[in-house]
């Protein structure tokens, strides 16, 4: 595959259609700078799919469209077509292998639209990219090398340089497939996430529907079990209660007899106990008085005994304390004499130490004064030395500054001269730029104004569209809320209607016989002579539903039949199939019925005649008259009583709350439970719900239609708004870019003008500065001479002060040694004197304490003797009175014990009689309580039997007594069975509304869930397959890259010496980069140099190295063509020759297109195209066939 032709129209500077025809070999494109040569390269890159405006040397992609010139207006479109000749060896996609030529076309319109075509057929950018994959041709392949990219090849990162070898190895198409697989895997992951979300939601719904379906099935089973368990339990409970009642009657008789006997014995014993208790109370009082007297004597005796004991103990302790004090006093007097002698010795020692210490202290003061004088001299010398040294440093610093200033001043004078010359040249250039910028700013300002006008129009239209979209969104939101509310309302009503219809259809809550008959008849009941239940055929005014239900009672579930014979037939059916019981009403003839009652509505509280508030089909009117002809509806119980008491006609009165007063005096009321309760209300509710469901469905469909309409309008509006926003954004970007250009032009112009003024001012300043520098340089030379003389004088003075400082240091060390010895001696004497003084002070303190203690002990001995005499006298007096009180206490205690024994015997007898009385009294209470409990239990049994029968009657419409024969022979239900019945009732009550359609919905949803689960598994399998494919692609890419790298390295090592005339170079794989792939490093050693990195080479060496690498790649993977844009620019004459030799050699395998200024490179071209710009801003083309020109010795020039 090679390039046959390049057509350019409206692309950059090529306003008119220009056609480049490329033959085999080398084609050169030449022309002066700025004529548009490189636009040919940009056109080829652009048509092959380049998407970066920056790589095309523009700010935006619209910059590639011809933008006009001074005499030509801008064009609205750019188009480039590139035609290839295809042969059988080209590895193109299957759809292109049958063509001899393939033309790739790209168009761009100024409104932003673009088109891609292959062989004049619209296609995608992806199709063009895939067309060139693996061929070495492409926007980023090594087939197109510009001058800038030559340097980029050698200076780029190793990871970026790797892309060249990947293109040669054909790895790019694998990477494209890998990216496609990754994108597909991302999309599959997203699909898997969505499917997972849906399946999770379905799982929740399945759980809910599963519970509802199970609930519906459970509801059906519960009703079938309840009646049998209830009747079985009730009959056995009735038998138990009757047996218990009989047993209680027998016990009641026995307990009555025992109670009467116990009461007689209790009365007799109570009189005896009362008499004995009176006698015992008198004896108890006397006993208590005697006990008090004995206690008084005993307390006095104990007090005297204790007092004598304490007196003796105190006497002994006082004697012991006096003796101990006397012993201690004798010892203290002896120690006091010894202590006086020790104090005299310490006072003599202290006097001798004080004399010696004063002599040493005087000598130490003399030594201190000497050391102070030496230290003062040292300080003075050190201060003067520091001052001299600081002055020396300051002088040296000033001298160095002046010397450095001289050097700087000389350099500044030289710089000023060079700067003045440069300023003059720069001023001339800036004045020319100022005029050019004035023209550019005018052009840009006009374009900015046009763009602003267009952007304002787009902004106004966008605002209008946004307002319309806001209104549409608000309406859509309101509509969506209404749709959701109606959907929920419709779902609730449908569910309720379905439940009620199912209950009505299955006759839930009615007698088993009724359900059996109606279920058997089915939809053909009329054909079989069955009109339905009373509750089904009548319609009642809602206000009086409860009253009519109460009046009819169980007759609401009576089956209406056409004749008596039909009723008998159905009874036989129920008996024959054991399907329970049922009531049947034949339709009577109207003439056989008495006239209906005409109530007096003038009476207060009389509301209506029930017959007038009920409607039915005409054929059943006689039946309704039979049932309700004598029923009058009144306000309340008081009205019914007033009717009866006033002698009103005999009839059935029913209040609006449901209390019934029958002619025979029966009154029915309270809260009812049973099948008939609410039957009319449910029937009416079904009819109302059906109407309401139809109404809501109609409204829902209307709202849903509007919902879809608004959604469609909103989508359209969003599309329009998006387009406007895109156009507005493009214009805003264009305006911003133009305003930026205008601002930049203004800034550039101002900057140039300011620069001109600044340079003019600077030129004058430079002249003045030059003169000032000369004067300053002369002054600095004088300062240097004066500083050198001052430095020498200060250095001499510093030496003298250092010597004097050393002498003073030696004197100070000697004086300090003497002072230290004297200080040690004085400190030792002071320490001995202090120790002696402390011992003397301690002896004085001890002597004072001892004298104080002696005084206290002498007082203790005197006081103790007096205390001993007093205690001895008191002890003798107490012993005499103690003997007399002990005898009195003994006699009183003996009398108390005798009276207490007699009282104990009497008390025991009374307690024994009292215990017997309490026992009899308790027995009487037990008997009375037992009789009361038995009577209460009898009443409870009677009430329970009544309630049991009533409950069975209400729940099952049978008399319990009539059911005994069916169950009395069966075993009683286990306790858990009775609990089961209660549980069944509770479950039915708690179940609430039943969704009987849940079973079918659950099956349908399960089917969908299984389907989505299978889809989920398929998606997971697809992801695994894509991962495996990516692994295979990675492995193939690594293998092909390694093979190509080794071959390219070998070719590069061979080509490098040919291009450089010697030396060596190689490619090295680096460690893995950020992308996980190794980079490619180039190491080169030109002739005569050391081996080094290419970044250290010169510009020409870098270019030649890059060319060597490109040619090395070409040798193993030639591309259909190679475009080199001024690659030879940095090469010298010798290198250009070797470069051209390689190009001619390589052109045998590939088609070469060279853009160059070098004459020697032009000579190797077979065809030479010249690009000129005769008219400013517009490129034109001329061509020369070099072979024909050489053969005819003629420059054959033709317009292309």
mmCIF file of C-alpha atoms in Angstrom, residues 547-548 551-552 596-599 607-613 624-634 650-655 661-662:
data_model
loop_
_atom_site.group_PDB
_atom_site.id
_atom_site.type_symbol
_atom_site.label_atom_id
_atom_site.label_comp_id
_atom_site.label_asym_id
_atom_site.label_seq_id
_atom_site.Cartn_x
_atom_site.Cartn_y
_atom_site.Cartn_z
ATOM 1 C CA UNK A 547 -80.971 -2.274 60.813
ATOM 2 C CA UNK A 548 -82.014 -4.565 57.924
ATOM 3 C CA UNK A 551 -83.956 -7.685 61.280
ATOM 4 C CA UNK A 552 -83.118 -10.489 58.847
ATOM 5 C CA UNK A 596 -97.718 -4.990 54.243
ATOM 6 C CA UNK A 597 -97.859 -2.933 57.404
ATOM 7 C CA UNK A 598 -98.373 0.810 57.015
ATOM 8 C CA UNK A 599 -96.578 2.400 60.003
ATOM 9 C CA UNK A 607 -87.939 6.459 60.528
ATOM 10 C CA UNK A 608 -88.917 4.066 57.754
ATOM 11 C CA UNK A 609 -90.681 0.914 56.671
ATOM 12 C CA UNK A 610 -87.901 -1.597 55.960
ATOM 13 C CA UNK A 611 -89.762 -2.901 52.874
ATOM 14 C CA UNK A 612 -89.550 0.572 51.281
ATOM 15 C CA UNK A 613 -85.764 0.793 51.842
ATOM 16 C CA UNK A 624 -88.817 -9.471 50.286
ATOM 17 C CA UNK A 625 -92.378 -8.564 51.316
ATOM 18 C CA UNK A 626 -92.590 -11.841 53.222
ATOM 19 C CA UNK A 627 -89.336 -11.140 55.058
ATOM 20 C CA UNK A 628 -89.680 -7.419 55.748
ATOM 21 C CA UNK A 629 -93.396 -6.662 55.407
ATOM 22 C CA UNK A 630 -93.843 -6.154 59.181
ATOM 23 C CA UNK A 631 -90.438 -4.554 59.928
ATOM 24 C CA UNK A 632 -90.374 -0.920 61.003
ATOM 25 C CA UNK A 633 -87.106 1.005 61.488
ATOM 26 C CA UNK A 634 -87.041 3.330 64.513
ATOM 27 C CA UNK A 650 -97.825 -5.749 66.323
ATOM 28 C CA UNK A 651 -94.680 -5.764 64.186
ATOM 29 C CA UNK A 652 -90.916 -6.172 64.315
ATOM 30 C CA UNK A 653 -89.137 -3.033 65.424
ATOM 31 C CA UNK A 654 -85.461 -2.558 64.669
ATOM 32 C CA UNK A 655 -83.286 0.428 65.639
ATOM 33 C CA UNK A 661 -87.922 -6.045 69.214
ATOM 34 C CA UNK A 662 -90.065 -8.920 67.896
#
